CSV table of C-alpha atoms in Angstrom, one decimal:
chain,number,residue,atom,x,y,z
C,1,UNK,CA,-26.1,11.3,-154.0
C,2,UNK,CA,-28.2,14.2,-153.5
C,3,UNK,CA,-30.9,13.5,-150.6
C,4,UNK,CA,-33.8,15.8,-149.3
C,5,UNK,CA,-35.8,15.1,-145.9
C,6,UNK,CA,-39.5,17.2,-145.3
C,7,UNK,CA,-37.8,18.4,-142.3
C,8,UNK,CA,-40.5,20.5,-140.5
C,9,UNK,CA,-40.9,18.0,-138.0
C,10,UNK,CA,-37.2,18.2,-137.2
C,11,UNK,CA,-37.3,21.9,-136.7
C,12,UNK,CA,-40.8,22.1,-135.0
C,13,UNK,CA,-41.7,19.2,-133.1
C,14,UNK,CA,-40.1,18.5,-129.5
C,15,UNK,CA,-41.7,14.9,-129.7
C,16,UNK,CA,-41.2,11.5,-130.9
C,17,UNK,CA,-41.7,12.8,-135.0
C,18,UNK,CA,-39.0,15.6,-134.4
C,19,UNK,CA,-36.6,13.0,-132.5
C,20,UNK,CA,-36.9,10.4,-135.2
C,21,UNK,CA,-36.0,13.4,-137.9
C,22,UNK,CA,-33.0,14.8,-135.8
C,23,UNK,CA,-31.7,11.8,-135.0
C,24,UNK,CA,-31.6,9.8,-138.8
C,25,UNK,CA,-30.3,13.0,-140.4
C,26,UNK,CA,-27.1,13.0,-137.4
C,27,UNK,CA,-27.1,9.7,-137.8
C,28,UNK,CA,-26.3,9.5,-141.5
C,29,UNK,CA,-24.3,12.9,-141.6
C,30,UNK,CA,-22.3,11.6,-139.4
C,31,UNK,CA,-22.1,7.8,-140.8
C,32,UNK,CA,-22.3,8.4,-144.3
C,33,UNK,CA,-20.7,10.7,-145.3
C,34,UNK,CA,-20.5,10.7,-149.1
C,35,UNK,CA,-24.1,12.2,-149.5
C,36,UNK,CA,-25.3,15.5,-149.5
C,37,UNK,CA,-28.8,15.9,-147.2
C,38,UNK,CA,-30.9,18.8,-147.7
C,39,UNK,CA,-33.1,19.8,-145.5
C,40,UNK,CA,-36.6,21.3,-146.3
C,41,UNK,CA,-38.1,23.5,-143.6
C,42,UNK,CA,-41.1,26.2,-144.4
C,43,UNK,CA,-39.2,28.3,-141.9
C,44,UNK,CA,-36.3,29.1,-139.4
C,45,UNK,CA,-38.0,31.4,-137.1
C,46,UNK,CA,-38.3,30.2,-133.4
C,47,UNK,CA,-37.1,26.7,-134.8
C,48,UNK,CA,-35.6,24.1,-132.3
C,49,UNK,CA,-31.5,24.1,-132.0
C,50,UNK,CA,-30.7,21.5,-134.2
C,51,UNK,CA,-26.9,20.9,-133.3
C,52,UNK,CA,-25.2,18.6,-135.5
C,53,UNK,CA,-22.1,18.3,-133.6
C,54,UNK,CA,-19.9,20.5,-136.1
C,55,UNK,CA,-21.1,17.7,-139.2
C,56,UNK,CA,-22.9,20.3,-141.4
C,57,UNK,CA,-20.4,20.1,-144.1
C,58,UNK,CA,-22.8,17.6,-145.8
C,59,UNK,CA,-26.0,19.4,-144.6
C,60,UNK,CA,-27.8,22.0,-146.3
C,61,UNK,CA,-30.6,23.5,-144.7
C,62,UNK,CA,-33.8,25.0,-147.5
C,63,UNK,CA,-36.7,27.3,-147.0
C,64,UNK,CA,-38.9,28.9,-149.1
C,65,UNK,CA,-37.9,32.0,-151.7
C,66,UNK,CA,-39.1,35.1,-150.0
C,67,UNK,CA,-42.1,35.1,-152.5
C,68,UNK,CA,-43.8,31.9,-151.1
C,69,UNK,CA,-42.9,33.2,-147.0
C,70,UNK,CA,-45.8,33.7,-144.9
C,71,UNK,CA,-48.6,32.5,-145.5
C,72,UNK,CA,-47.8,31.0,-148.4
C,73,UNK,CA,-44.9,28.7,-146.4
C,74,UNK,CA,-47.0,25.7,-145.3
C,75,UNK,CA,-48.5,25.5,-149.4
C,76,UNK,CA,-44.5,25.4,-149.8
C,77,UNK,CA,-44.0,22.3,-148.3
C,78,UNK,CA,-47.2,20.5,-149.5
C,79,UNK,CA,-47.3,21.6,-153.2
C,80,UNK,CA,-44.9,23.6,-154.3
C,81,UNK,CA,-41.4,22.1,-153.4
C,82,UNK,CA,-41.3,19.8,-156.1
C,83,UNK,CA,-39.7,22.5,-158.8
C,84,UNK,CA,-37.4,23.7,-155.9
C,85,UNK,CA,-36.3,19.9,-155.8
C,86,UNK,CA,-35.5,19.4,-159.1
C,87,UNK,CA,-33.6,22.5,-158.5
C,88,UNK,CA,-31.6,21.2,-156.3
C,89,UNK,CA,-31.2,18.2,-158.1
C,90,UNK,CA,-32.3,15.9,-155.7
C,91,UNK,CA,-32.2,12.6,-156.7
C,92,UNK,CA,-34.3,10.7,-153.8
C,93,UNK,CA,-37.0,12.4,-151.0
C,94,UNK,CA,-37.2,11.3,-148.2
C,95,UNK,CA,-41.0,12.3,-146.3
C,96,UNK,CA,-39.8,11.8,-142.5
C,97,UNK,CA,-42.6,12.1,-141.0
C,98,UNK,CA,-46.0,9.9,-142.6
C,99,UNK,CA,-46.0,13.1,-145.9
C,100,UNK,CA,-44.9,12.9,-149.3
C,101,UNK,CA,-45.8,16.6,-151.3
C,102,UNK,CA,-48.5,16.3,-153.7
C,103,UNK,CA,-47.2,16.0,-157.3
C,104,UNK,CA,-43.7,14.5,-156.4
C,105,UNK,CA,-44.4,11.3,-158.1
C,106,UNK,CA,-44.4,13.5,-161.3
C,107,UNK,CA,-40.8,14.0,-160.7
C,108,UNK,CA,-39.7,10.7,-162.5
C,109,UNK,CA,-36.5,11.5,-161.8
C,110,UNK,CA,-36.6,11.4,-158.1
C,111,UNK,CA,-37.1,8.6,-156.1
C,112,UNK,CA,-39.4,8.9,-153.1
C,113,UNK,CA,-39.2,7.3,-149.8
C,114,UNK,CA,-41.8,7.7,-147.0
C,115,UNK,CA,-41.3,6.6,-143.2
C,116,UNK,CA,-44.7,5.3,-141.7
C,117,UNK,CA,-44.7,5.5,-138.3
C,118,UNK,CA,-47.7,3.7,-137.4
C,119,UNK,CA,-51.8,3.7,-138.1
C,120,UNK,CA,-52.9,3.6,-134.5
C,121,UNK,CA,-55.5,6.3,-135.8
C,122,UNK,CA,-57.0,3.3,-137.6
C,123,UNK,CA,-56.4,0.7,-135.0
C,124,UNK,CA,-57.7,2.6,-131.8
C,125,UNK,CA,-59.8,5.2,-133.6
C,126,UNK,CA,-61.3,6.0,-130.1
C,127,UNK,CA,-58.1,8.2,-129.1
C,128,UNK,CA,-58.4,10.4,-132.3
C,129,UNK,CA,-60.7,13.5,-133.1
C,130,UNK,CA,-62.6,12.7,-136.0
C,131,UNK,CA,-60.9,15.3,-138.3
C,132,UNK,CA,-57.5,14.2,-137.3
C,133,UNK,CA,-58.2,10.5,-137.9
C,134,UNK,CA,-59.6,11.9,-141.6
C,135,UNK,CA,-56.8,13.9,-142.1
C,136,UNK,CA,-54.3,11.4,-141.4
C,137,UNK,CA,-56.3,8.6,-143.6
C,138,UNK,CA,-55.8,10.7,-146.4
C,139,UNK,CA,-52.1,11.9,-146.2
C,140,UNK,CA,-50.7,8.3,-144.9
C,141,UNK,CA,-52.5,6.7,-147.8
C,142,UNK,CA,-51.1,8.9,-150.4
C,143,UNK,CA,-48.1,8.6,-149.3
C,144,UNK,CA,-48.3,4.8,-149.5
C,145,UNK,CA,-49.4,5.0,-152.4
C,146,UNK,CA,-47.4,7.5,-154.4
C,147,UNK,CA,-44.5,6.2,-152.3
C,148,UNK,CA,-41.7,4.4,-154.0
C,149,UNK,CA,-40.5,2.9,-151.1
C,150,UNK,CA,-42.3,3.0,-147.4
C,151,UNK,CA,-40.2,2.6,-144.5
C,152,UNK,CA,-41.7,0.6,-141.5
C,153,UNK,CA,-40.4,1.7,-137.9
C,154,UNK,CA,-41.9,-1.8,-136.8
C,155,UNK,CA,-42.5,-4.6,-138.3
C,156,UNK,CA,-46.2,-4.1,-136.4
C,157,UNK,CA,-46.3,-0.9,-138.7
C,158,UNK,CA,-45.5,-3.5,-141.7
C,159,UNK,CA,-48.1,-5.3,-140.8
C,160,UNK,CA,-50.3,-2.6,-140.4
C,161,UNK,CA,-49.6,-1.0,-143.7
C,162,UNK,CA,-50.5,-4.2,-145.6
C,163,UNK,CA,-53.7,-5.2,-143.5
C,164,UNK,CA,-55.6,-1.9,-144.0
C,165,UNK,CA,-53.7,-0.5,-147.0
C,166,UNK,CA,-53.0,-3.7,-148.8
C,167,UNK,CA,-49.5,-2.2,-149.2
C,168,UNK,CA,-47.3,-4.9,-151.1
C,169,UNK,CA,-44.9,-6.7,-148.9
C,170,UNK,CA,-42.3,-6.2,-151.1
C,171,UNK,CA,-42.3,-2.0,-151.2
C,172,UNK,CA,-41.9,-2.1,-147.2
C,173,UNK,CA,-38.6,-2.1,-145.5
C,174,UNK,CA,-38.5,-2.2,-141.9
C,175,UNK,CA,-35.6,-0.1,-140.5
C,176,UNK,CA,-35.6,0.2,-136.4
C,177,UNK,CA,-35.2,3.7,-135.0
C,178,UNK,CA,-32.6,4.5,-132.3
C,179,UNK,CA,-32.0,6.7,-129.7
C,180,UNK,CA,-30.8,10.3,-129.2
C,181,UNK,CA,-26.6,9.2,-128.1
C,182,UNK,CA,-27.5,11.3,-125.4
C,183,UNK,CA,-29.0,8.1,-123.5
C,184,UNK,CA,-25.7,6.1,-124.1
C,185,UNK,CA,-23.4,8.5,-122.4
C,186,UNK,CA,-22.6,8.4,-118.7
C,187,UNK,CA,-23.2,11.2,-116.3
C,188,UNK,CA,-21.5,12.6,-113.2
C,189,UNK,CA,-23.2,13.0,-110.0
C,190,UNK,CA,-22.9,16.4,-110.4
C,191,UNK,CA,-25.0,17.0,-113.3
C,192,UNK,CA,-27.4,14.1,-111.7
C,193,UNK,CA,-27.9,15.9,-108.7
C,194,UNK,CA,-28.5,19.4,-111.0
C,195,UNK,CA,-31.5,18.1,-112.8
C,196,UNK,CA,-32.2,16.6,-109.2
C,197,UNK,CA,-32.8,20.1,-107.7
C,198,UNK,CA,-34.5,21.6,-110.8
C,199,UNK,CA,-36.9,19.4,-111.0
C,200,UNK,CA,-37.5,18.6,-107.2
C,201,UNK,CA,-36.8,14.8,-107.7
C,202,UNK,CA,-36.7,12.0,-104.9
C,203,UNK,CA,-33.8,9.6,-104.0
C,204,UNK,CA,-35.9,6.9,-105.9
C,205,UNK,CA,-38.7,7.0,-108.1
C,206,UNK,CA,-40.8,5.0,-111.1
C,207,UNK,CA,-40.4,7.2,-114.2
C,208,UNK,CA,-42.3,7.0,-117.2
C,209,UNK,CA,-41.8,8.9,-120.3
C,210,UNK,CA,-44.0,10.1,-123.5
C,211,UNK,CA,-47.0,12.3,-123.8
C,212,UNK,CA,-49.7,12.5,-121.2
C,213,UNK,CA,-52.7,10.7,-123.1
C,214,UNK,CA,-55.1,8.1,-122.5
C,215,UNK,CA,-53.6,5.6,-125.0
C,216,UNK,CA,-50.2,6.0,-122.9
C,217,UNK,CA,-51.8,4.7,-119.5
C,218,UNK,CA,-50.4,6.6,-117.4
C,219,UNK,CA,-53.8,6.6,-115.0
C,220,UNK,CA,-53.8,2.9,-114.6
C,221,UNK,CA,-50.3,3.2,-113.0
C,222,UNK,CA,-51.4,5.8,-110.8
C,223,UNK,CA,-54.0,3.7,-110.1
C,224,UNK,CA,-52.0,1.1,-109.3
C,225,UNK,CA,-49.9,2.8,-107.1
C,226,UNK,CA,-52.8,3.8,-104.6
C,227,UNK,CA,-54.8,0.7,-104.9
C,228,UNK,CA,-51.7,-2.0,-104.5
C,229,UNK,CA,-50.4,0.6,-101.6
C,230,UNK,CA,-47.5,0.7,-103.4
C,231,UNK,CA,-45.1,3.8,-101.3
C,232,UNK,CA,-42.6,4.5,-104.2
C,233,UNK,CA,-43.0,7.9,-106.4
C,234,UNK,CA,-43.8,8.9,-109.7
C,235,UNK,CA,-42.2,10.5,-112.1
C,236,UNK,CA,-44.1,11.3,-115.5
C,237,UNK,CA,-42.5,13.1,-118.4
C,238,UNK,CA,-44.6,14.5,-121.1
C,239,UNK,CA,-46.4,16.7,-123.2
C,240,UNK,CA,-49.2,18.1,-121.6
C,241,UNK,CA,-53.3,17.0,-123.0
C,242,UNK,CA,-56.2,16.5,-122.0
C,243,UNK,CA,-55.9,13.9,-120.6
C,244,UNK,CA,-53.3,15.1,-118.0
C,245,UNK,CA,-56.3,17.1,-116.6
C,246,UNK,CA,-57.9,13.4,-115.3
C,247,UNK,CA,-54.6,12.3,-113.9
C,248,UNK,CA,-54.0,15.6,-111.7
C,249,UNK,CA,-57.8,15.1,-110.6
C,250,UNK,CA,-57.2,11.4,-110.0
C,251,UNK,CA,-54.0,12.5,-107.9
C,252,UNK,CA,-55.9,15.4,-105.9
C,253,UNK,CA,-58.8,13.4,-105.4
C,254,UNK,CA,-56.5,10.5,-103.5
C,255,UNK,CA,-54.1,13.1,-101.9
C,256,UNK,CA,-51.0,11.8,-104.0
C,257,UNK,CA,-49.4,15.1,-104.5
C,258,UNK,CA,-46.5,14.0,-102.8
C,259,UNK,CA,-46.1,10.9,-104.9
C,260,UNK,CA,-47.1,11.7,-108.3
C,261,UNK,CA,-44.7,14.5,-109.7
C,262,UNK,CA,-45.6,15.4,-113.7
C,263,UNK,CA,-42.8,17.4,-115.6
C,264,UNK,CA,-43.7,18.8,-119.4
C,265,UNK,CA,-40.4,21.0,-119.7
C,266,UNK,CA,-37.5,18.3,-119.8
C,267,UNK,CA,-34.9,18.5,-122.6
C,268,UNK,CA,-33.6,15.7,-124.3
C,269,UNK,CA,-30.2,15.8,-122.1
C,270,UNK,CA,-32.0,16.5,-118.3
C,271,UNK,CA,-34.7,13.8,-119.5
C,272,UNK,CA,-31.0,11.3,-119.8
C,273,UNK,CA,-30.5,12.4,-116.6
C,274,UNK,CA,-34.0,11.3,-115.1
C,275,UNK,CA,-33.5,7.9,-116.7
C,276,UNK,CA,-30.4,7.6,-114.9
C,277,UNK,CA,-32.1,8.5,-111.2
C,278,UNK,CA,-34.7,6.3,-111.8
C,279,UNK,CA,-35.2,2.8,-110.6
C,280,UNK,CA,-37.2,1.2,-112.9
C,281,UNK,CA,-39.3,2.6,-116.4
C,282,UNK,CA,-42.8,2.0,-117.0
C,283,UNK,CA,-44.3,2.2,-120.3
C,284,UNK,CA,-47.8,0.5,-120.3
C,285,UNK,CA,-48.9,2.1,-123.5
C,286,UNK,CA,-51.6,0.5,-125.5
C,287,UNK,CA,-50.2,0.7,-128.7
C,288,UNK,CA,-47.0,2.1,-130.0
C,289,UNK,CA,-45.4,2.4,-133.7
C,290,UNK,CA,-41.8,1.2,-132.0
C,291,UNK,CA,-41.5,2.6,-128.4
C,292,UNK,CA,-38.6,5.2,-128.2
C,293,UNK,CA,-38.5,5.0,-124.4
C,294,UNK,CA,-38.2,1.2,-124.0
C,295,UNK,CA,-35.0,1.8,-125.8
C,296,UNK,CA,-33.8,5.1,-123.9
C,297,UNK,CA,-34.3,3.0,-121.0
C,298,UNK,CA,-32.4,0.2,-121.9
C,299,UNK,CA,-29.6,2.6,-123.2
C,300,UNK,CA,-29.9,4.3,-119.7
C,301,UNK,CA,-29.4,1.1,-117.6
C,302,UNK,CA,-33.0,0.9,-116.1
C,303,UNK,CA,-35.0,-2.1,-116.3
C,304,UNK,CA,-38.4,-1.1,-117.9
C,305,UNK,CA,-42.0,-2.5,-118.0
C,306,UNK,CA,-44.2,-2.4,-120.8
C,307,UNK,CA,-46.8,-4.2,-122.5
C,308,UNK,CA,-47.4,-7.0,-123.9
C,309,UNK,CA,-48.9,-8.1,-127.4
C,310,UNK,CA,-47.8,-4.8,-129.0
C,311,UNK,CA,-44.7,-4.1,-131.1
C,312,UNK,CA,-43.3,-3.0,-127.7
C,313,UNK,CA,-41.4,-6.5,-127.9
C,314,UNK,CA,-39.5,-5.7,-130.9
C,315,UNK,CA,-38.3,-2.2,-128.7
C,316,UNK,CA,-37.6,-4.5,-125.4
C,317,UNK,CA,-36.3,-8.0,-127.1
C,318,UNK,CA,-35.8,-10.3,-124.1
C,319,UNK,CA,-34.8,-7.2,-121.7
C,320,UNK,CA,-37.9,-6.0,-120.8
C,321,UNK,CA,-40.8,-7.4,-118.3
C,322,UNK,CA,-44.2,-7.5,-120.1
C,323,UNK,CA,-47.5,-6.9,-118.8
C,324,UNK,CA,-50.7,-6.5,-120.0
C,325,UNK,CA,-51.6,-2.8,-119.4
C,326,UNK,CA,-55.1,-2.8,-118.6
C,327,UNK,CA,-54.1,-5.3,-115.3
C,328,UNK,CA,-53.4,-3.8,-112.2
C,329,UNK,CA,-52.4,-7.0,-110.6
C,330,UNK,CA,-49.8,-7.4,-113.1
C,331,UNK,CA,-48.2,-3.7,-113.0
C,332,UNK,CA,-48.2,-3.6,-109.2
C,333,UNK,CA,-46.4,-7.3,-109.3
C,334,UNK,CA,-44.0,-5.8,-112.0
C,335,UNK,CA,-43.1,-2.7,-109.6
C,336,UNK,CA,-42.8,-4.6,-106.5
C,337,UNK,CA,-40.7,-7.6,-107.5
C,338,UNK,CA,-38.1,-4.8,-109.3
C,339,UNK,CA,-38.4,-3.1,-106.3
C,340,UNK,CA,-37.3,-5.7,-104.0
C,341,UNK,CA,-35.2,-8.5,-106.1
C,342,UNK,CA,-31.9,-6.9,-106.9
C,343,UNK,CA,-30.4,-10.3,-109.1
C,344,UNK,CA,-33.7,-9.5,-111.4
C,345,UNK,CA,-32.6,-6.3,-112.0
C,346,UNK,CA,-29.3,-7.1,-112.7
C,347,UNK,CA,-30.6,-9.6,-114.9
C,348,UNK,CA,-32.4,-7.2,-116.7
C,349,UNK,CA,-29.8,-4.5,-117.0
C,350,UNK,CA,-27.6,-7.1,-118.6
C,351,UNK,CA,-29.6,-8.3,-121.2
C,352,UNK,CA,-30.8,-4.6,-122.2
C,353,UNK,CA,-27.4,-3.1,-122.4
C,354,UNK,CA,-26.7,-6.1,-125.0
C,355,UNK,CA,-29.9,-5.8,-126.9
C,356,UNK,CA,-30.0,-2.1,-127.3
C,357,UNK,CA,-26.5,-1.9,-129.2
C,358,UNK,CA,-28.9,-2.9,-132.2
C,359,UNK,CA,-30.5,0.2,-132.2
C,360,UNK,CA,-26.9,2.3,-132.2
C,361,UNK,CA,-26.9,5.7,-134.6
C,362,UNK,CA,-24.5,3.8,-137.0
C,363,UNK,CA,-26.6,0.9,-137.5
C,364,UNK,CA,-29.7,2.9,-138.2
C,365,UNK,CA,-27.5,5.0,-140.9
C,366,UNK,CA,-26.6,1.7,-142.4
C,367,UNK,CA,-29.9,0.2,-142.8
C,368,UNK,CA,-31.1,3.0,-144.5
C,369,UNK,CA,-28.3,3.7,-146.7
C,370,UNK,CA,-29.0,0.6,-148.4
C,371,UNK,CA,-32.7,1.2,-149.3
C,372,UNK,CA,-30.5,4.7,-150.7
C,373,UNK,CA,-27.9,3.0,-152.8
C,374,UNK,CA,-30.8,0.2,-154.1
C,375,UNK,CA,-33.1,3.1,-155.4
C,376,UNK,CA,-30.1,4.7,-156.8
């Protein structure tokens, strides 16, 4: 079968929507191999290394005809794919990242398939711009709509779908996303203690990972840390915002500079490292679509915090320790009892090195080659 993937995200974007992208196209070229998987990309230039590992024999990687380069690229992707497509006889697309192009449904003779990540832009309008929250209202709901089948990354995201789209239960399939296998495999000392000196690390320190905004939470924690005179450091890895700007002051302001260390810079294999010097994750986000690093933690060997009431559970199973993120009392309890009772976070460790395997590369490629072979 002949698959194409909108894969702008996977040559573009450093973040969760690029990982997600990179990772289900290893995943199933290196799974399944008796598809071919096209890539669509409106360029190549300054594009992220994306190493399959020596499994490209199935991949084929698209950009525009030299006519439709330029400025023209980005109308490539949106509108004018579709003839390229049936070109290429494709015979299902796969939107990887909340987009369909406009007209595909046209194409009777491809099958379309869109990944939802989440509406938090509907839930928590407050962290949005108002344009963005416009502009992803209107592309998530075509999508849905046009959409022969919508993949869930949550079963929250399910939920979601069908309480402000009134998507029908039955064109939803939840499929779990995993991790890079970068966050399975071991490292030596010597590599630890490399990424140790880059980044200027301590012995021991509280990481948490994922861009630097307010629905995140990563103030609170800091907040936590001075107000709970908690003496351990942290370490935050993320894309910079906004936002950032009030944790630094927060951090100046109570002369935590030597406690409070933010990195933007980390690749995906010196971020595995990190995980591995840490001694404990915290991810008090308010909302998440799944919850990525929950599960790089847990694949890591690090017993990680999060919230509670969110789809965060579905990430953490009955490895995690929930709290709710707006309380204080209940982070600095968190951090302090993982600090100090080694049999809980052996405990922990345990159960997350069992529940993670659920979220493996070849189980992800599996669940979704059978929403393939059931369009087929």
């Amino acid at each position: 079968m002949r698959i194409g993937y909108d894969a702008k995200q996977i040559f573009y974007n450093k973040g969760g929507l690029g990982n997600y992208g990179r990772n289900t196209v290893f995943y199933l070229s290196r799974h399944i191999k008796n598809h071919e998987y096209y890539l669509y990309t409106p360029s190549l230039r300054k594009a992220i290394n994306f190493d399959l590992n020596g499994n490209m024999d199935n991949v084929t990687i698209k950009t525009p005809p030299m006519v439709l380069q330029g400025p023209f690229k980005s109308v490539w992707r949106t509108r004018n794919i579709v003839p390229q497509l049936g070109r290429d006889k494709i015979e299902i697309y796969h939107g990887l990242g909340n987009e369909l192009p406009v007209s595909i449904q046209r194409k009777k003779n491809i099958k379309t398939i869109v990944t939802i990540h989440d509406l938090i832009f509907l839930r928590y309008p407050q962290f949005y711009k108002d344009l963005d929250r416009w502009t992803y209202k209107k592309k998530f709901l075509f999508s849905s709509e046009i959409a022969d089948t919508i993949v869930a990354v949550s079963k929250q995201t399910q939920q979601d779908l069908i309480e402000f789209y009134k998507v029908s239960p039955q064109k939803i399939r939840v499929v779990y996303q995993g991790c890079d296998q970068l966050y399975f495999e071991k490292r030596t000392q010597e590599e630890l203690q490399a990424v140790r000196e880059k980044f200027n690390l301590p012995e021991n320190f509280i990481l948490s990972v994922g861009t630097i905004e307010e629905r995140k939470n990563l103030l609170t924690v800091v907040r936590t840390l001075f107000h709970k005179r908690i003496d351990i450091p942290l370490v935050a890895v993320g894309q910079r915002t906004e936002y950032t700007e009030k944790v630094r002051e927060y951090v100046k302001r109570r002369k935590m500079d030597n406690r409070v260390i933010l990195i933007h810079n980390a690749s995906n294999y010196e971020l595995s490292c990190i995980y591995r010097m840490a001694g404990m994750t915290i991810y008090p986000s308010f909302f998440e679509g799944f919850g990525i690093p929950v599960i790089e933690s847990l694949a890591t060997g690090i017993p990680v915090i999060t919230s509670k009431g969110t789809c965060l559970r579905e990430a953490g199973g009955d490895a995690a320790w929930y709290i709710n993120p707006g309380s204080m009392e209940e982070i600095g309890h968190a951090i302090q009892t993982l600090s100090n009772d080694s049999d809980k976070r052996a405990e922990m460790i345990e159960k997350g090195y069992k529940h993670v395997r659920k979220f493996t590369g070849e189980n992800v490629a599996r669940n979704l080659n059978r929403i393939y072979n059931y369009m087929k």
